[in-house]
Every structure is written in C-alpha cells, then in structure tokens.
Short mmCIF file of C-alpha atoms and ligand atoms in Angstrom, two decimals:
data_model
loop_
_atom_site.label_atom_id
_atom_site.label_comp_id
_atom_site.label_asym_id
_atom_site.label_seq_id
_atom_site.Cartn_x
_atom_site.Cartn_y
_atom_site.Cartn_z
CA MET G 1 162.84 111.83 116.05
CA LEU G 2 160.61 110.52 118.78
CA SER G 3 162.77 112.28 121.51
CA LEU G 4 162.34 115.37 119.25
CA LEU G 5 158.62 115.03 119.38
CA GLU G 6 158.47 114.83 122.92
CA GLN G 7 160.66 117.74 123.07
CA MET G 8 158.03 119.43 121.14
CA LEU G 9 155.24 118.10 123.42
CA VAL G 10 156.82 119.83 126.64
CA GLN G 11 156.72 123.21 124.69
CA THR G 12 153.48 122.83 123.28
CA PHE G 13 152.35 125.75 125.50
CA ASP G 14 151.76 129.28 125.01
CA GLU G 15 154.93 130.58 126.42
CA ARG G 16 155.06 133.91 124.87
CA SER G 17 151.65 135.09 126.07
CA GLY G 18 152.34 133.42 129.33
CA ALA G 19 148.62 132.05 129.09
CA GLY G 20 149.90 128.36 129.39
CA THR G 21 147.27 127.08 126.72
CA PRO G 22 148.07 123.54 125.75
CA VAL G 23 147.40 122.87 122.34
CA ALA G 24 145.09 120.32 121.02
CA PHE G 25 147.30 117.20 121.18
CA GLN G 26 147.21 113.83 123.22
CA ARG G 27 150.40 111.93 123.10
CA SER G 28 149.09 108.49 123.54
CA GLY G 29 145.41 108.85 121.96
CA CYS G 30 146.74 111.14 119.19
CA ASN G 31 143.36 112.95 118.59
CA PHE G 32 144.13 113.31 114.85
CA LEU G 33 141.07 115.28 114.25
CA ILE G 34 139.23 112.55 112.66
CA ASN G 35 135.70 114.30 112.02
CA SER G 36 132.89 112.48 110.53
CA VAL G 37 130.13 113.98 108.57
CA GLU G 38 127.09 111.72 107.90
CA GLY G 39 128.96 108.91 108.58
CA PHE G 40 131.83 109.62 106.23
CA PRO G 41 135.20 109.92 108.03
CA MET G 42 136.74 113.19 107.18
CA LYS G 43 139.86 113.13 105.11
CA ASN G 44 142.66 115.58 106.12
CA ILE G 45 144.55 117.41 103.33
CA LEU G 46 147.35 119.64 104.11
CA PHE G 47 148.64 121.79 101.21
CA ALA G 48 151.95 122.94 101.69
CA ALA G 49 153.62 125.74 99.63
CA SER G 50 155.73 128.59 99.55
CA GLU G 51 152.92 131.20 98.81
CA GLY G 52 149.29 131.64 98.58
CA VAL G 53 146.96 134.32 98.11
CA PRO G 54 145.93 136.68 99.94
CA PHE G 55 149.10 136.29 102.21
CA ILE G 56 151.94 136.24 99.77
CA LYS G 57 152.06 136.08 96.01
CA THR G 58 154.77 136.22 93.30
CA GLY G 59 153.15 134.16 90.83
CA GLY G 60 150.39 131.69 89.61
CA LEU G 61 151.20 129.33 92.26
CA ALA G 62 149.99 131.76 94.98
CA ASP G 63 146.32 131.95 93.01
CA VAL G 64 146.35 128.01 93.02
CA VAL G 65 147.12 127.67 96.56
CA GLY G 66 144.82 130.41 97.67
CA SER G 67 141.93 129.17 95.42
CA LEU G 68 141.50 125.40 95.04
CA PRO G 69 141.40 124.72 98.89
CA LYS G 70 138.30 126.78 98.92
CA CYS G 71 136.63 124.55 96.27
CA ILE G 72 137.25 121.14 97.51
CA ASP G 73 134.18 119.60 99.27
CA LYS G 74 134.10 120.38 102.73
CA LYS G 75 131.63 117.63 103.57
CA TYR G 76 134.30 114.98 103.02
CA PHE G 77 137.82 116.63 103.22
CA ASP G 78 139.11 119.24 105.64
CA VAL G 79 141.56 121.07 103.69
CA ARG G 80 144.40 123.35 105.25
CA VAL G 81 147.24 125.20 104.02
CA ILE G 82 150.65 125.70 105.33
CA ILE G 83 153.24 128.56 104.14
CA PRO G 84 156.14 130.27 105.50
CA LYS G 85 155.00 133.57 107.63
CA TYR G 86 157.25 136.24 105.75
CA ALA G 87 158.11 139.26 107.31
CA CYS G 88 157.33 140.84 104.00
CA MET G 89 153.44 140.22 104.26
CA LYS G 90 151.47 143.45 104.29
CA GLN G 91 150.80 144.41 107.91
CA GLU G 92 146.91 144.18 107.52
CA LEU G 93 147.45 140.51 106.79
CA LYS G 94 150.06 139.90 109.59
CA ASP G 95 147.34 141.44 111.92
CA LYS G 96 145.21 138.56 111.10
CA LEU G 97 147.27 135.95 112.28
CA ASN G 98 147.17 134.38 115.69
CA TYR G 99 150.13 132.82 117.50
CA VAL G 100 149.60 129.28 118.33
CA THR G 101 152.56 127.77 119.76
CA HIS G 102 156.53 127.41 119.29
CA PHE G 103 159.31 124.81 119.81
CA TYR G 104 162.91 124.19 118.68
CA MET G 105 163.94 121.99 116.06
CA ASP G 106 167.16 120.40 115.17
CA TYR G 107 168.10 121.58 112.01
CA ASN G 108 171.43 122.43 110.06
CA TRP G 109 173.49 121.66 113.20
CA LYS G 110 171.55 124.00 115.25
CA ASN G 111 168.51 124.06 117.67
CA VAL G 112 166.27 126.47 115.67
CA TYR G 113 162.96 128.27 116.48
CA VAL G 114 159.64 127.28 114.65
CA GLY G 115 156.91 129.56 115.35
CA ILE G 116 153.10 128.35 114.64
CA LEU G 117 150.61 130.94 113.47
CA GLU G 118 147.24 130.59 112.12
CA ALA G 119 144.47 132.37 110.45
CA GLU G 120 141.20 131.86 109.03
CA GLU G 121 140.63 132.90 105.23
CA ASP G 122 137.37 132.59 103.42
CA GLY G 123 136.65 129.18 105.33
CA VAL G 124 140.09 127.80 104.77
CA HIS G 125 142.55 127.16 107.94
CA TYR G 126 145.90 128.51 107.25
CA TYR G 127 148.93 127.51 109.39
CA PHE G 128 152.08 129.84 109.17
CA ILE G 129 155.67 128.80 109.73
CA ASP G 130 157.78 131.58 111.61
CA ASN G 131 161.40 131.92 111.70
CA GLU G 132 163.04 135.19 111.41
CA THR G 133 166.38 134.30 110.23
CA TYR G 134 164.63 132.44 107.29
CA PHE G 135 161.59 134.67 106.46
CA ASN G 136 162.80 137.95 107.21
CA GLY G 137 164.01 139.06 103.85
CA PRO G 138 162.37 142.27 101.88
CA LYS G 139 161.05 139.74 99.30
CA PRO G 140 159.72 136.04 99.74
CA TYR G 141 162.54 134.84 97.61
CA SER G 142 166.17 135.52 97.76
CA ASP G 143 168.49 135.60 94.62
CA ASP G 144 170.99 133.21 96.53
CA PRO G 145 170.30 129.60 95.68
CA ARG G 146 171.88 128.18 98.38
CA TRP G 147 170.11 130.28 100.84
CA GLU G 148 166.83 129.28 99.27
CA ILE G 149 167.78 125.68 99.63
CA GLU G 150 168.75 126.23 103.27
CA ARG G 151 165.13 128.06 104.02
CA TYR G 152 162.85 125.94 102.13
CA ALA G 153 164.31 122.68 103.59
CA PHE G 154 163.95 124.18 107.18
CA PHE G 155 159.90 124.73 105.96
CA SER G 156 159.83 121.10 105.13
CA LYS G 157 161.24 119.62 107.84
CA ALA G 158 159.24 122.21 110.22
CA VAL G 159 156.01 121.46 108.39
CA LEU G 160 156.46 118.08 109.36
CA SER G 161 157.62 118.76 112.96
CA ALA G 162 154.72 121.12 113.61
CA LEU G 163 151.89 118.53 112.74
CA PRO G 164 151.77 116.60 115.87
CA VAL G 165 151.96 119.87 117.76
CA ILE G 166 148.98 121.26 116.35
CA GLY G 167 147.32 118.29 116.16
CA PHE G 168 146.44 117.85 112.49
CA ARG G 169 147.33 114.62 110.98
CA PRO G 170 146.75 114.78 107.26
CA ASP G 171 145.72 111.70 105.34
CA VAL G 172 147.70 113.34 102.31
CA ILE G 173 150.30 116.15 102.19
CA HIS G 174 149.65 118.03 98.86
CA CYS G 175 153.10 119.73 98.03
CA HIS G 176 153.56 122.28 95.90
CA ASP G 177 156.96 122.99 93.60
CA TRP G 178 160.75 122.51 94.51
CA GLN G 179 160.39 124.46 97.80
CA THR G 180 158.20 121.45 99.48
CA GLY G 181 160.16 118.79 97.70
CA LEU G 182 161.77 117.51 100.50
CA ILE G 183 158.54 116.86 102.41
CA PRO G 184 158.04 113.32 100.67
CA VAL G 185 161.55 112.70 101.04
CA TYR G 186 161.45 113.31 105.18
CA LEU G 187 158.36 111.36 105.21
CA LYS G 188 159.81 108.43 104.16
CA GLU G 189 163.11 109.31 106.22
CA ARG G 190 162.85 110.32 109.94
CA PHE G 191 159.14 110.73 109.92
CA ARG G 192 158.21 107.55 108.97
CA GLU G 193 157.87 105.94 112.39
CA GLY G 194 155.16 106.14 114.86
CA ASP G 195 151.42 106.13 114.84
CA PHE G 196 151.09 109.68 113.61
CA PHE G 197 153.24 109.90 110.61
CA ARG G 198 152.83 106.12 109.56
CA GLY G 199 150.24 105.83 106.30
CA ILE G 200 150.36 109.83 105.31
CA LYS G 201 150.42 109.89 101.83
CA SER G 202 152.19 112.79 99.73
CA ILE G 203 151.74 114.29 96.00
CA ILE G 204 153.81 117.12 94.61
CA THR G 205 152.17 119.16 92.02
CA ILE G 206 154.88 120.67 89.55
CA HIS G 207 153.98 124.19 88.54
CA ASN G 208 157.06 125.14 86.87
CA LEU G 209 159.81 122.15 86.19
CA LYS G 210 162.48 125.09 85.52
CA PHE G 211 162.69 125.75 89.03
CA GLN G 212 164.19 122.76 90.69
CA GLY G 213 166.24 123.85 93.98
CA ARG G 214 169.67 122.28 92.97
CA TRP G 215 173.00 122.74 94.80
CA ASP G 216 175.84 120.73 95.58
CA THR G 217 175.49 117.55 97.09
CA LYS G 218 177.76 117.63 100.18
CA THR G 219 176.18 121.16 100.90
CA VAL G 220 172.54 119.97 100.65
CA GLN G 221 173.57 116.98 102.65
CA ASN G 222 175.09 118.94 105.16
CA ILE G 223 171.99 121.24 105.70
CA THR G 224 169.37 118.83 105.50
CA GLY G 225 170.75 116.31 107.69
CA LEU G 226 169.85 113.48 105.37
CA PRO G 227 172.09 110.44 105.07
CA GLU G 228 174.34 109.95 102.13
CA TYR G 229 172.13 107.07 100.90
CA TYR G 230 169.53 109.83 99.46
CA PHE G 231 172.12 111.30 97.26
CA THR G 232 172.32 109.00 94.49
CA PRO G 233 171.20 109.54 90.62
CA ASP G 234 168.07 107.37 91.52
CA LYS G 235 167.17 109.25 94.34
CA LEU G 236 168.09 113.21 95.05
CA GLU G 237 171.23 113.60 92.91
CA ALA G 238 170.90 114.93 89.31
CA TYR G 239 173.72 115.68 87.29
CA LYS G 240 175.84 115.47 90.28
CA ASP G 241 174.12 118.14 92.29
CA ALA G 242 171.44 117.69 94.98
CA ASN G 243 168.02 118.46 93.51
CA LEU G 244 165.08 119.05 95.83
CA LEU G 245 162.34 118.73 93.14
CA LYS G 246 163.99 115.52 92.03
CA GLY G 247 163.40 114.29 95.82
CA GLY G 248 159.80 115.12 95.53
CA ILE G 249 159.12 113.41 92.35
CA VAL G 250 160.98 110.32 93.27
CA TYR G 251 159.36 109.90 96.85
CA ALA G 252 155.83 111.49 96.56
CA ASP G 253 153.26 109.02 96.11
CA ALA G 254 151.49 110.66 93.17
CA VAL G 255 152.83 113.58 90.77
CA THR G 256 150.71 116.18 89.32
CA THR G 257 151.38 118.99 87.09
CA VAL G 258 148.77 121.93 86.11
CA SER G 259 147.46 120.71 82.32
CA ASP G 260 147.40 117.53 80.44
CA THR G 261 149.61 119.04 77.83
CA TYR G 262 152.53 120.15 80.01
CA ALA G 263 151.94 116.56 81.70
CA GLU G 264 152.98 115.18 78.30
CA GLU G 265 155.74 117.67 77.25
CA ILE G 266 157.76 117.40 80.44
CA LYS G 267 158.54 113.82 79.30
CA THR G 268 160.25 115.23 76.29
CA PRO G 269 163.93 116.54 76.57
CA PHE G 270 162.98 120.09 75.15
CA TYR G 271 160.69 120.66 78.17
CA GLY G 272 161.78 118.11 80.85
CA GLU G 273 164.44 120.47 82.08
CA GLY G 274 166.85 117.35 82.61
CA LEU G 275 164.12 115.33 84.41
CA ASP G 276 162.29 114.01 81.38
CA GLY G 277 163.99 110.51 81.94
CA LEU G 278 162.50 110.59 85.66
CA LEU G 279 159.18 111.78 84.75
CA ARG G 280 158.64 109.13 81.98
CA ALA G 281 159.70 106.44 84.53
CA ARG G 282 156.88 108.06 86.87
CA SER G 283 154.52 108.31 83.92
CA ARG G 284 152.06 106.00 85.44
CA ASP G 285 151.77 108.31 88.71
CA LEU G 286 151.96 111.48 86.84
CA ARG G 287 148.61 113.32 85.78
CA GLY G 288 147.90 116.77 84.40
CA ILE G 289 144.96 118.22 85.93
CA VAL G 290 144.35 122.00 84.44
CA ASN G 291 144.29 124.98 86.70
CA GLY G 292 140.99 126.92 87.47
CA ILE G 293 140.46 130.54 88.69
CA ASP G 294 138.26 131.86 91.39
CA TYR G 295 135.17 132.98 89.57
CA THR G 296 134.12 135.21 92.29
CA ASP G 297 137.44 137.45 92.39
CA PHE G 298 137.36 137.15 88.45
CA ASN G 299 133.73 138.27 87.73
CA PRO G 300 133.28 141.41 85.29
CA GLU G 301 129.84 141.83 86.61
CA THR G 302 131.09 142.44 90.18
CA ASP G 303 134.43 143.34 89.94
CA LYS G 304 135.11 146.39 92.30
CA HIS G 305 138.34 147.26 90.18
CA ILE G 306 136.76 148.13 86.95
CA PRO G 307 134.69 151.19 86.39
CA TYR G 308 131.85 149.88 84.22
CA PRO G 309 130.81 146.27 84.98
CA TYR G 310 129.49 143.93 82.37
CA ASN G 311 128.39 140.50 81.58
CA ALA G 312 128.06 138.03 78.57
CA VAL G 313 124.85 139.90 77.71
CA ASN G 314 125.77 143.39 77.80
CA PHE G 315 129.60 143.35 77.05
CA ARG G 316 128.84 144.90 73.54
CA LYS G 317 127.89 148.21 74.82
CA GLU G 318 129.56 148.09 78.42
CA LYS G 319 132.96 146.64 77.88
CA VAL G 320 134.21 149.11 75.63
CA LYS G 321 133.66 152.13 78.02
CA ASN G 322 136.36 150.27 80.29
CA LYS G 323 138.87 150.87 77.20
CA LYS G 324 137.83 154.27 77.06
CA ASP G 325 138.62 154.97 80.72
CA LEU G 326 141.83 152.93 80.59
CA GLN G 327 143.14 154.85 77.74
CA GLN G 328 142.31 157.98 79.51
CA GLU G 329 144.26 156.73 82.64
CA LEU G 330 147.27 155.40 81.13
CA GLY G 331 147.70 158.32 78.44
CA LEU G 332 147.00 156.36 75.23
CA ARG G 333 145.06 158.06 72.42
CA GLN G 334 141.30 157.94 73.44
CA ASP G 335 139.81 156.03 70.65
CA ASP G 336 137.27 152.97 71.56
CA LYS G 337 137.65 151.69 68.02
CA LYS G 338 141.18 151.12 68.28
CA MET G 339 142.21 147.33 69.22
CA MET G 340 143.82 147.25 72.47
CA ILE G 341 146.00 144.39 73.06
CA GLY G 342 147.05 143.40 77.00
CA LEU G 343 149.94 141.85 78.36
CA VAL G 344 150.15 141.13 82.11
CA SER G 345 152.87 138.81 82.93
CA ARG G 346 156.09 137.97 84.92
CA LEU G 347 158.97 139.59 82.31
CA THR G 348 160.93 136.53 82.03
CA ASP G 349 162.11 134.38 79.41
CA GLN G 350 159.37 131.78 80.05
CA LYS G 351 156.73 134.22 78.54
CA GLY G 352 157.99 134.52 75.14
CA LEU G 353 158.93 138.05 75.49
CA ASP G 354 161.86 137.88 72.96
CA LEU G 355 159.51 137.07 70.12
CA ILE G 356 157.62 140.41 70.95
CA ALA G 357 160.88 142.37 71.47
CA TYR G 358 161.72 140.93 67.76
CA VAL G 359 158.70 142.11 65.84
CA MET G 360 157.88 145.05 67.98
CA ASP G 361 158.49 147.83 65.62
CA GLU G 362 156.59 146.09 62.87
CA LEU G 363 153.73 145.45 65.47
CA CYS G 364 153.57 149.34 66.34
CA GLN G 365 153.16 149.98 62.47
CA ASP G 366 149.58 148.42 62.91
CA ASP G 367 146.28 149.97 63.98
CA ILE G 368 146.70 148.92 67.64
CA GLN G 369 147.48 149.57 71.37
CA LEU G 370 149.60 147.76 73.61
CA VAL G 371 149.09 147.83 77.40
CA VAL G 372 151.91 146.23 79.39
CA LEU G 373 151.58 145.42 83.04
CA GLY G 374 154.45 143.51 84.93
CA THR G 375 158.19 143.23 86.41
CA GLY G 376 160.74 140.78 85.84
CA GLU G 377 164.25 140.62 83.92
CA GLU G 378 165.68 144.15 83.35
CA ARG G 379 166.29 143.85 79.45
CA TYR G 380 162.50 142.85 78.91
CA GLU G 381 161.47 146.01 81.77
CA ASN G 382 163.58 148.27 79.62
CA MET G 383 162.62 146.61 76.21
CA PHE G 384 159.09 147.69 76.97
CA ARG G 385 160.07 151.14 78.56
CA HIS G 386 161.70 152.11 75.29
CA PHE G 387 158.66 151.02 73.03
CA ASP G 388 156.38 153.19 75.47
CA TRP G 389 158.84 156.05 74.80
CA LYS G 390 159.00 155.52 71.22
CA TYR G 391 155.22 154.88 70.36
CA ASN G 392 154.02 156.98 73.29
CA ASP G 393 150.18 157.04 72.26
CA LYS G 394 150.13 153.39 71.32
CA VAL G 395 152.11 151.47 73.79
CA SER G 396 151.85 151.89 77.63
CA ALA G 397 154.60 149.90 79.92
CA ASN G 398 153.51 149.72 83.52
CA ILE G 399 156.81 148.20 85.03
CA TYR G 400 155.34 147.16 88.15
CA TYR G 401 152.49 144.99 89.66
CA SER G 402 149.05 146.20 90.74
CA ASP G 403 146.19 143.90 91.08
CA PRO G 404 143.33 146.53 90.36
CA LEU G 405 145.42 147.63 87.06
CA SER G 406 145.38 143.88 86.12
CA HIS G 407 141.62 143.82 86.36
CA LYS G 408 141.20 146.87 84.17
CA ILE G 409 143.48 145.60 81.73
CA TYR G 410 141.56 142.21 81.63
CA ALA G 411 138.23 144.50 81.29
CA ALA G 412 139.27 146.81 78.86
CA CYS G 413 141.41 145.19 76.20
CA ASP G 414 140.02 143.27 73.20
CA ALA G 415 142.77 140.83 72.98
CA PHE G 416 145.40 139.25 75.22
CA LEU G 417 148.94 138.13 74.24
CA MET G 418 150.79 135.24 75.58
CA PRO G 419 153.29 134.00 73.54
CA SER G 420 155.02 131.62 76.09
CA LEU G 421 158.08 129.40 75.23
CA PHE G 422 156.42 126.92 77.87
CA GLU G 423 153.54 127.15 80.10
CA PRO G 424 152.40 124.87 82.66
CA CYS G 425 148.88 125.92 82.82
CA GLY G 426 148.90 129.69 82.64
CA LEU G 427 146.01 131.59 84.57
CA SER G 428 146.10 135.10 82.72
CA GLN G 429 144.32 133.75 79.50
CA LEU G 430 141.82 132.11 81.74
CA MET G 431 141.21 135.49 83.47
CA ALA G 432 141.00 137.06 79.84
CA LEU G 433 138.55 134.49 78.66
CA ARG G 434 136.42 135.09 81.65
CA TYR G 435 136.31 139.03 80.84
CA GLY G 436 135.73 138.37 77.00
CA THR G 437 139.23 139.46 76.08
CA ILE G 438 140.42 137.19 73.55
CA PRO G 439 143.80 135.36 74.10
CA ILE G 440 146.40 135.26 71.28
CA VAL G 441 148.73 132.28 72.55
CA ARG G 442 151.43 130.11 71.50
CA GLU G 443 150.10 126.49 71.57
CA THR G 444 151.96 124.98 74.41
CA GLY G 445 151.27 123.47 77.72
CA GLY G 446 147.95 124.77 79.24
CA LEU G 447 147.58 127.54 76.64
CA LYS G 448 146.97 124.52 74.29
CA ASP G 449 144.59 122.75 76.96
CA THR G 450 142.24 125.93 77.35
CA VAL G 451 142.22 128.51 74.55
CA ALA G 452 140.19 126.50 71.36
CA PRO G 453 141.76 128.19 68.25
CA TYR G 454 139.07 130.27 66.02
CA ASN G 455 137.86 128.54 63.07
CA GLU G 456 136.30 130.84 60.80
CA TYR G 457 134.67 128.22 58.59
CA GLU G 458 132.85 126.46 61.53
CA SER G 459 132.76 129.61 63.75
CA THR G 460 134.31 127.95 66.66
CA GLY G 461 137.12 128.83 69.03
CA THR G 462 137.64 130.94 71.95
CA GLY G 463 141.32 132.42 70.89
CA PHE G 464 144.01 132.48 68.07
CA SER G 465 146.94 130.62 68.55
CA PHE G 466 150.37 129.69 66.65
CA THR G 467 152.49 126.53 66.96
CA ASN G 468 156.20 127.36 66.47
CA TYR G 469 158.23 129.48 68.63
CA ASN G 470 158.54 132.05 65.65
CA ALA G 471 158.27 135.74 66.02
CA HIS G 472 156.75 136.07 62.58
CA GLU G 473 154.22 133.21 63.15
CA MET G 474 153.18 135.43 66.23
CA LEU G 475 153.11 138.47 64.42
CA ASN G 476 150.84 136.70 61.67
CA THR G 477 148.54 135.56 63.85
CA ILE G 478 147.98 138.83 65.81
CA ARG G 479 147.37 140.38 62.30
CA TYR G 480 145.00 137.82 61.59
CA ALA G 481 143.14 138.56 64.95
CA GLU G 482 143.51 142.49 63.81
CA HIS G 483 141.47 141.46 60.76
CA ILE G 484 138.61 139.55 62.34
CA TYR G 485 138.45 142.47 65.03
CA TYR G 486 138.17 145.19 62.13
CA ASP G 487 136.58 143.60 59.22
CA LYS G 488 134.38 141.01 60.75
CA LYS G 489 133.14 142.55 64.19
CA ARG G 490 129.95 140.29 64.19
CA GLU G 491 132.71 137.05 64.11
CA TRP G 492 134.74 138.80 66.84
CA ASN G 493 131.69 139.47 69.08
CA LYS G 494 130.73 135.80 68.88
CA LEU G 495 134.30 134.92 69.80
CA VAL G 496 133.75 137.09 72.74
CA ASP G 497 130.45 134.95 73.58
CA ARG G 498 132.33 131.87 73.45
CA ALA G 499 135.15 133.15 75.46
CA MET G 500 132.95 134.07 78.15
CA ALA G 501 130.76 131.00 77.77
CA ALA G 502 133.90 128.88 78.68
CA ASP G 503 134.07 127.44 82.18
CA PHE G 504 137.40 127.40 83.99
CA SER G 505 136.31 127.94 87.46
CA TRP G 506 137.53 125.30 89.61
CA HIS G 507 134.78 122.80 90.13
CA VAL G 508 135.89 120.22 87.52
CA SER G 509 139.39 120.29 88.41
CA ALA G 510 138.81 120.29 91.88
CA ALA G 511 136.82 117.08 91.82
CA ARG G 512 139.72 115.45 89.75
CA TYR G 513 141.84 116.21 92.90
CA GLN G 514 139.48 114.89 95.25
CA GLU G 515 139.18 111.69 93.02
CA MET G 516 143.12 111.30 93.46
CA TYR G 517 142.85 112.17 97.11
CA ASP G 518 140.30 109.15 97.56
CA TRP G 519 142.13 107.03 95.41
CA LEU G 520 145.37 107.50 97.53
CA ILE G 521 144.03 107.32 100.81
CA GLY G 522 142.03 104.39 99.56
C1 GLC E 601 153.58 128.77 87.43
C2 GLC E 601 153.34 128.33 85.88
C3 GLC E 601 152.08 128.91 85.60
C4 GLC E 601 150.91 128.11 86.24
C5 GLC E 601 151.35 128.55 87.87
C6 GLC E 601 150.15 127.78 88.50
O1 GLC E 601 153.59 129.94 87.72
O2 GLC E 601 154.39 128.95 85.27
O3 GLC E 601 152.02 128.31 84.04
O4 GLC E 601 149.45 128.48 85.78
O5 GLC E 601 152.20 128.08 88.16
O6 GLC E 601 149.93 126.61 88.53
#
C-alpha cells in the first residue's frame, strides 16, 4: 500500500494543465488540515456517497447528502463530501468543477485512472472521483448488478486512495448506503497502516436496507482484491453471496439509519432484508436519527417555483390560489373547493402503490382530484397513465420528474398520499408538512416518527395514518380525511396550522450527528 501512496505522490502534479502545481500534501509531516478555532481542534468529517444534491440525484439519499453537511456546525467541524463525477451530470454543474489532480490505482487487476475534481457549493467543499469507464453511463446507476459492484467498489477504494493526495485527513468517514459499504472494510484492511490512516473512524448510514450490493463471492473477491478471509458469514458473506452493505455494517464503528422506528424495524425479519440478525447483533452501535429537509429550499413563502407564495398566517387565502393554477396547468377541472391529493414518488413497490392500484376505481368515485409525479416501474407508470385516461378531469399522471412541478404540487394540494410498505425516513411527507399539505401515510419507519395522527377529540395531530398494509384500510383513512376536509373545514385548517408549525429542519438531527462524531472521535 505504501508504495501505492508513494506512487500517487509522484503524480500529484497537475499534469493535464501542465501547470505543475503540487497539491497540498507533505509526505513526512502529513499536514492533515488540522485547523483550530477558538482553541478547539477542528474535527474533519468526510461524507462519501453515490449521489448528492445539486450535482446528482435519483432519490432522498441525494437530498440528505446535499443538505445535512450545510447544517453541521462549521466552528467545530470541517465537513466535506465526496461523490463520483458522473458524465450524466448537467453541463452547468460540470462547469463548476475544477480539476485537482489524478493518479493511477491498482484495481481489478489493472492500473486505473482516478481523477479528482472539486467544487464549493453553499459553503460545502465537494470532491469528485472521475473515471470515464465507470461513471460514463446515461444514468447514475446501471441495471447490471455485477457492474454496479465493480463501479462502487472502485469508488470506495479510490476515495481512500485520494485522501492523502488531496491532503484531507478525516477523523470520521461517514458512508451512505451499500455503494460505500467497502470503505469501512478497506479501512480495516489495506488502509490501516501508517500515520495517515491510523485511527480514522467510519460510520455507515442505511438509507434503504433493500439495496445491499450482492454478487457471487468469487467474483467480488476477484474485483475487490480483498483476501478470502473477508468472505465468511461473519464478515462480507450473506447467504453464500458477497454483500457490500453487510461489509459496511460489520466493519463500521457506528451504524445509523434515518429514523428511530426504522432502526427498530430492521431488527425484525419482515423489514430486515435478511440482515436482521446482524443488526440485532450490532444493536448497541445502531441508532436512528431522523432526516430533516432544507428549510431554505422548501419554504412556501420564498419558493420561486410556486405562483402564489404563502405562509402559516395567510395560507387560508393564498394556498388555494396555487391549486387553481395547477388545475389549469394540468388540465384538471378548475374548482378550488375540490380536495386535491398529491403523490410525488419513485414509482416502486416500496411506496405502497399496489394498494393504490387496488382501490383506484373506488377512490375515483369520490369527490377528489389526484396529481401524480414520478417515474419508476413500468406497471405503476402505466397504471397511473390508465387512470389519467379513464378519469381525465380527476387524475393527472405526470410520468417524469420535475423539481418545479414537485414544488407546485406540495403547494397546491390539500393532502399528500404516502402509503409505503416500508419507509426508512421519507422526505416528501416533511416537504408536504412544510407546505401545509396534510400527509396521509402508513405507520411505518420515518412516516410513523414524523406524522402525528389526527385526533379529533383532542384536536391534535398533523396528518392521517393507518397501520396495516391493506388497501381498504388506506381507502378508509383517505375517506376520513375527505370527511374532515369537506365537513369540518375549521378542524382541517387547524391541522394545517399544526403541520406548518412542525419543525423538521436539520438543526435537531444535525446536533445528533455532531454528538455521534464527538463520541467516536473521543
Ligand atoms: C431512501 C429512503 C427514504 C429516505 C431517504 C433519505 O430514499 O427510501 O425513506 O428518506 O433514503 O434518507
């Protein structure tokens, strides 16, 4: 390994531009960027992930990676983020990246190029790992699981190899999901020697246990170069396959997930995706920290995407104007009294869409409108297209993704439907609450932790919820919400008051991450 480092050092010059600028790194002294503010040593944290807003997003993971680092206290922590440089990133974002350096890394029996770029975004320093073979596709992820493993095992090794080159020594590497699961493993294996790497701690945050990065042991061993020793059932192997997320969970110093309820659920066979035994075994090091959302980006008072901004005081008059506007835009019947229900989601099994499919005809007999936005599995895309055709003035299926339209939906709708089968945290319900759009959810994972069920006797709660994964239980709950909306408007408006007063900005959860970093670093 040391020889690799040395090799890299030789190449820490800007060869491409010919400028010959050495990067900030001193071999012997290892200037690890230990800063100091008011006498406190700065703690360095590196987020490693496969996506992050604004550079690249397919789901909620990107929102978390893009927003949490901004909210970690800069007086005590220097938080930086490292993600792949995807060719499919928007050109205007690629234009923001600056070349830092490159080197060659021994990987999968080859000597492969690792480029490093950087950018500053909203006060957060981003690094990008560049390799055109691995990150050149038309989408961030491919449909080939073996290839995905090769790409992200490359990313994981490249992240660690890049650190001495860029001269940033994190005290903690905060990994996210299976794509970075090998970082804690490599940290304990080939990157454990020497002053630079010794003592670096790692955390893995599970955003979705369903995706684990699995492939046959022999191939993964061959690709990653990890010795056979690591491929046993107490380490990377699970049910005869190699499993990258499992590696992360076994080797990270702490494991977190994105809500308290999900942290409990994944210790059970139903939600555990085969890893519940391991998660029970690691339960002392496993904690749930609920996600927040960016309260600047999601603010109905200043949102540039919505035609009629509003706030907690004037929503009674102003919010509804957004509904009329959206009805017109989407070709729905224009009637501001109609209850409009929104659904912005990846169209996958996780989101409970089979429940909706099952009762859609019944639901469409009600006095409601349904606005859908998202892409995903073809059968769900077609299901919504079909109902859009069948109930043209009631259902609007927008089978694509658009950020501006999502904001308009949060602002325009009265209620927001999210009947997930499982939901590690869920961010859309938080966005809905922020916009005074009442969530109707199944009580699972983060949905249970963030939506307080309406109690008509005590006049409490911020939404409607049901327990069992049952289509008619969902339909009854929607109908109960319809009843409050149409027959008890004052109660409904009080629900909106409470929803808009709920605080799911990052500050509480960011403090919990900071406590964890402090505790790990000691
Ligand atoms: C995944 C989960 C979602 C969570 C998000 C961010 O997309 O499915 O529930 O909110 O990650 O943590």
